[in-house]
């Protein structure tokens, strides 16, 4: 091994660098199974492609988890506000129904109707 050391031993370009990754044994085993199923040459190649794919999703706004959580909270507050408004209107109407278009309603009433 001259110059590059470990890079030459695994036949990598000189511009390549090494990054350590710590994970649970279960994750490592799951990744190894996926490497085999998808027929990747190495776990490193598989993880590199996953990272690049995740970056693309994030750049398009698909992986903005914190933004999703904020939006969910906003929607919950909006639902609560709408429920409160509905409850207030129901209390105000006291169970009585108001008719806005009396002429329309009278078309469907029979002769026993008294205004």
mmCIF file of C-alpha atoms in Angstrom:
data_model
loop_
_atom_site.group_PDB
_atom_site.id
_atom_site.type_symbol
_atom_site.label_atom_id
_atom_site.label_comp_id
_atom_site.label_asym_id
_atom_site.label_seq_id
_atom_site.Cartn_x
_atom_site.Cartn_y
_atom_site.Cartn_z
ATOM 1 C CA UNK A 1 0.000 0.000 0.000
ATOM 2 C CA UNK A 2 1.497 3.254 -1.102
ATOM 3 C CA UNK A 3 0.127 6.675 -0.276
ATOM 4 C CA UNK A 4 -3.618 5.920 -0.109
ATOM 5 C CA UNK A 5 -3.438 3.102 2.438
ATOM 6 C CA UNK A 6 -6.928 1.691 3.019
ATOM 7 C CA UNK A 7 -8.220 3.305 -0.207
ATOM 8 C CA UNK A 8 -5.939 1.167 -2.333
ATOM 9 C CA UNK A 9 -6.866 -1.963 -0.399
ATOM 10 C CA UNK A 10 -10.540 -1.538 -1.331
ATOM 11 C CA UNK A 11 -9.895 -0.033 -4.777
ATOM 12 C CA UNK A 12 -11.370 3.428 -4.176
ATOM 13 C CA UNK A 13 -10.486 6.712 -5.876
ATOM 14 C CA UNK A 14 -8.010 8.991 -4.116
ATOM 15 C CA UNK A 15 -10.765 11.618 -3.559
ATOM 16 C CA UNK A 16 -12.697 9.161 -1.348
ATOM 17 C CA UNK A 17 -12.723 9.585 2.417
ATOM 18 C CA UNK A 18 -13.904 7.420 5.275
ATOM 19 C CA UNK A 19 -16.843 8.245 7.585
ATOM 20 C CA UNK A 20 -17.662 6.254 10.728
ATOM 21 C CA UNK A 21 -21.282 5.514 11.518
ATOM 22 C CA UNK A 22 -22.631 4.183 14.800
ATOM 23 C CA UNK A 23 -25.950 2.357 14.932
ATOM 24 C CA UNK A 24 -27.755 -0.434 16.724
ATOM 25 C CA UNK A 25 -26.961 -4.019 15.836
ATOM 26 C CA UNK A 26 -30.562 -4.431 14.641
ATOM 27 C CA UNK A 27 -30.189 -1.546 12.185
ATOM 28 C CA UNK A 28 -26.926 -2.970 10.870
ATOM 29 C CA UNK A 29 -28.527 -6.373 10.332
ATOM 30 C CA UNK A 30 -31.525 -4.782 8.581
ATOM 31 C CA UNK A 31 -29.213 -2.800 6.287
ATOM 32 C CA UNK A 32 -27.185 -5.913 5.509
ATOM 33 C CA UNK A 33 -30.369 -7.770 4.552
ATOM 34 C CA UNK A 34 -31.411 -4.888 2.284
ATOM 35 C CA UNK A 35 -27.926 -4.821 0.709
ATOM 36 C CA UNK A 36 -28.265 -8.498 -0.123
ATOM 37 C CA UNK A 37 -31.885 -8.238 -1.337
ATOM 38 C CA UNK A 38 -31.139 -5.257 -3.567
ATOM 39 C CA UNK A 39 -27.828 -6.769 -4.687
ATOM 40 C CA UNK A 40 -25.575 -3.874 -3.726
ATOM 41 C CA UNK A 41 -21.822 -4.481 -3.720
ATOM 42 C CA UNK A 42 -21.428 -3.074 -0.214
ATOM 43 C CA UNK A 43 -23.290 -1.649 2.748
ATOM 44 C CA UNK A 44 -21.378 1.614 2.219
ATOM 45 C CA UNK A 45 -22.683 1.979 -1.324
ATOM 46 C CA UNK A 46 -26.224 1.192 -0.160
ATOM 47 C CA UNK A 47 -26.115 3.726 2.702
ATOM 48 C CA UNK A 48 -24.540 6.371 0.460
ATOM 49 C CA UNK A 49 -27.392 6.019 -2.030
ATOM 50 C CA UNK A 50 -29.972 6.149 0.777
ATOM 51 C CA UNK A 51 -28.415 9.363 2.065
ATOM 52 C CA UNK A 52 -28.413 10.931 -1.391
ATOM 53 C CA UNK A 53 -32.042 9.906 -1.921
ATOM 54 C CA UNK A 54 -33.029 11.347 1.461
ATOM 55 C CA UNK A 55 -31.278 14.606 0.579
ATOM 56 C CA UNK A 56 -33.291 14.844 -2.629
ATOM 57 C CA UNK A 57 -36.545 14.227 -0.740
ATOM 58 C CA UNK A 58 -35.595 16.791 1.901
ATOM 59 C CA UNK A 59 -34.698 19.364 -0.757
ATOM 60 C CA UNK A 60 -38.160 18.887 -2.260
ATOM 61 C CA UNK A 61 -39.771 19.333 1.180
ATOM 62 C CA UNK A 62 -40.894 15.736 1.650
ATOM 63 C CA UNK A 63 -38.807 15.015 4.742
ATOM 64 C CA UNK A 64 -39.413 18.216 6.652
ATOM 65 C CA UNK A 65 -40.594 16.380 9.751
ATOM 66 C CA UNK A 66 -40.495 19.415 12.031
ATOM 67 C CA UNK A 67 -42.526 21.400 9.517
ATOM 68 C CA UNK A 68 -45.064 18.576 9.325
ATOM 69 C CA UNK A 69 -45.376 18.560 13.101
ATOM 70 C CA UNK A 70 -45.920 22.318 13.100
ATOM 71 C CA UNK A 71 -48.586 22.019 10.400
ATOM 72 C CA UNK A 72 -50.332 19.226 12.309
ATOM 73 C CA UNK A 73 -50.423 21.428 15.402
ATOM 74 C CA UNK A 74 -51.840 24.339 13.369
ATOM 75 C CA UNK A 75 -54.560 22.100 11.946
ATOM 76 C CA UNK A 76 -55.446 20.765 15.399
ATOM 77 C CA UNK A 77 -55.841 24.323 16.658
ATOM 78 C CA UNK A 78 -57.984 25.223 13.658
ATOM 79 C CA UNK A 79 -60.204 22.180 14.266
ATOM 80 C CA UNK A 80 -60.584 23.151 17.916
ATOM 81 C CA UNK A 81 -61.521 26.700 16.926
ATOM 82 C CA UNK A 82 -64.111 25.472 14.423
ATOM 83 C CA UNK A 83 -65.575 23.055 16.968
ATOM 84 C CA UNK A 84 -65.894 25.903 19.479
ATOM 85 C CA UNK A 85 -67.616 28.126 16.905
ATOM 86 C CA UNK A 86 -70.036 25.337 16.031
ATOM 87 C CA UNK A 87 -70.779 24.685 19.690
ATOM 88 C CA UNK A 88 -71.462 28.400 20.268
ATOM 89 C CA UNK A 89 -73.827 28.574 17.307
ATOM 90 C CA UNK A 90 -75.684 25.486 18.499
ATOM 91 C CA UNK A 91 -76.108 27.073 21.936
ATOM 92 C CA UNK A 92 -77.395 30.297 20.384
ATOM 93 C CA UNK A 93 -79.987 28.544 18.268
ATOM 94 C CA UNK A 94 -81.399 26.737 21.339
ATOM 95 C CA UNK A 95 -82.513 23.835 19.240
ATOM 96 C CA UNK A 96 -84.752 26.025 17.056
ATOM 97 C CA UNK A 97 -84.203 26.039 13.348
ATOM 98 C CA UNK A 98 -84.284 29.352 11.544
ATOM 99 C CA UNK A 99 -85.673 29.534 8.028
ATOM 100 C CA UNK A 100 -83.974 32.090 5.831
ATOM 101 C CA UNK A 101 -86.178 31.742 2.724
ATOM 102 C CA UNK A 102 -89.817 31.603 3.843
ATOM 103 C CA UNK A 103 -91.186 31.786 0.263
ATOM 104 C CA UNK A 104 -89.196 28.709 -0.694
ATOM 105 C CA UNK A 105 -90.417 26.828 2.398
ATOM 106 C CA UNK A 106 -94.082 27.728 1.811
ATOM 107 C CA UNK A 107 -93.975 26.002 -1.588
ATOM 108 C CA UNK A 108 -93.589 22.691 0.206
ATOM 109 C CA UNK A 109 -96.107 23.171 3.028
ATOM 110 C CA UNK A 110 -99.645 21.894 2.756
ATOM 111 C CA UNK A 111 -102.905 23.773 3.414
ATOM 112 C CA UNK A 112 -102.768 23.165 7.173
ATOM 113 C CA UNK A 113 -99.778 25.492 7.539
ATOM 114 C CA UNK A 114 -100.454 28.663 9.510
ATOM 115 C CA UNK A 115 -97.920 31.507 9.543
#
